[in-house]
XYZ file of C-alpha atoms in Angstrom:
110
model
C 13.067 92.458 342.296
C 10.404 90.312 341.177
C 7.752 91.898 338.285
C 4.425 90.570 337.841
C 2.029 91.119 334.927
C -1.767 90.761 334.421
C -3.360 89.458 331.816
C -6.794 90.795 330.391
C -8.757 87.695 331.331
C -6.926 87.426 335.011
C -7.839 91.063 335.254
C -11.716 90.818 333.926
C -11.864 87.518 336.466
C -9.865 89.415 339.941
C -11.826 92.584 339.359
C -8.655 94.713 338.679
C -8.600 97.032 335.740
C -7.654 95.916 332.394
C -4.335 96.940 330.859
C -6.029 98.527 327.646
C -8.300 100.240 329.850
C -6.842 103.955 329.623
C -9.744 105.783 331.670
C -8.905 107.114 334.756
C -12.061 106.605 336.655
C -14.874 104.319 336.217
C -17.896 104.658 333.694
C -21.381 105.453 334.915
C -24.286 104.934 332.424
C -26.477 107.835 331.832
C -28.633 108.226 328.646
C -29.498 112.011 327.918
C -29.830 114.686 325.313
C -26.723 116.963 325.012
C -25.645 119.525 323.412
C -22.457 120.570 321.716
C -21.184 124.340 321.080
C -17.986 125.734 319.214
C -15.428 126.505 321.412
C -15.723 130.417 322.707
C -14.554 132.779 320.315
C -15.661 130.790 316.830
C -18.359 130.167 314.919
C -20.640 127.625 314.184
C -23.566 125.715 314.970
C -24.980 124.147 317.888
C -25.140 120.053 317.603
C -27.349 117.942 319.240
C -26.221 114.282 320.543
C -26.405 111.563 322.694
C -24.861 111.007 325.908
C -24.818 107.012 326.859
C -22.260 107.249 329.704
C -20.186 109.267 331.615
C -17.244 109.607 334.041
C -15.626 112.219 336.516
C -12.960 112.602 333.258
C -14.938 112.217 330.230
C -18.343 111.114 328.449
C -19.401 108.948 325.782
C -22.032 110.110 323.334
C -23.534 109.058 319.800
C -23.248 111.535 317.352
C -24.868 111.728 313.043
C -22.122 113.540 312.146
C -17.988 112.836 312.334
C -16.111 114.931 315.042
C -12.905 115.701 314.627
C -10.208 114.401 317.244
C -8.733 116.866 319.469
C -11.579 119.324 318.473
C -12.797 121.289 321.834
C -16.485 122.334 322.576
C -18.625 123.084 325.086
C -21.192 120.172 326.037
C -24.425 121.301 327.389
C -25.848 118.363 329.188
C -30.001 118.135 330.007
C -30.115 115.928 332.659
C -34.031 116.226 333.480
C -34.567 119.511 334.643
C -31.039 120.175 335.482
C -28.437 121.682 332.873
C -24.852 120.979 333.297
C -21.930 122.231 330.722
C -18.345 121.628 331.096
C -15.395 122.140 328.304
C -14.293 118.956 326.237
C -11.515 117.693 323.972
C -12.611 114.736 321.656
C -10.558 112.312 322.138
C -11.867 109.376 319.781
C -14.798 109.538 317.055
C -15.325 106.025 314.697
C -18.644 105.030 313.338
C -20.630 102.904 314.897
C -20.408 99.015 315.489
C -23.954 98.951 314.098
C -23.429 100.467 310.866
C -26.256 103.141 311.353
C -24.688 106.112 309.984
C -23.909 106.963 313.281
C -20.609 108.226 315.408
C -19.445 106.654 318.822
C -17.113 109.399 320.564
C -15.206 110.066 323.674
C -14.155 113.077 324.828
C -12.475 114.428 328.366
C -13.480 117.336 330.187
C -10.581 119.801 330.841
């Protein structure tokens, strides 16, 4: 049985996804206003961040303050008039590439 691998480049240039590439379906930009809640049943404050793209698993957002991983929370999302909220588990949260006191996160929706 012959095996064949791909490398990143070969990928990037053939279209096919890239091995590091752990999403499992493709990103959509979207900038909007969101919102995130404590999970039901706890307290806390609302938090207010950025969504700058989103998939049928997960979304993307900008945040001032550090998320923990694996925290859950609702996400309210204002997309323009209409108001979506679905369930989400941070996956990753590092500051920012532009060293603005900001947080780039991921998180999935389950």
């Amino acid at each position: 049985m012959e095996t064949t691998t791909t490398s990143v480049t070969e990928a990037a240039q053939t279209g096919a996804p890239a091995v590091s590439d752990r999403r499992r379906s493709r990103r959509q930009s979207f900038v909007g206003n969101a919102w995130l809640s404590p999970e039901a049943g706890t307290r806390g404050k609302n938090h207010q961040v950025v969504v700058g793209d989103l998939s049928l698993h997960g979304v993307g957002f900008s945040s001032d303050e550090k998320i923990d991983p694996q925290a859950v929370h609702w996400m309210v999302l204002d997309a323009g008039g209409l108001r979506a909220s679905a369930r989400i588990r941070v996956a990753t949260c590092r500051p920012s590439a532009n060293d603005n006191g900001m947080f780039e996160c991921g998180a999935e929706f389950f």
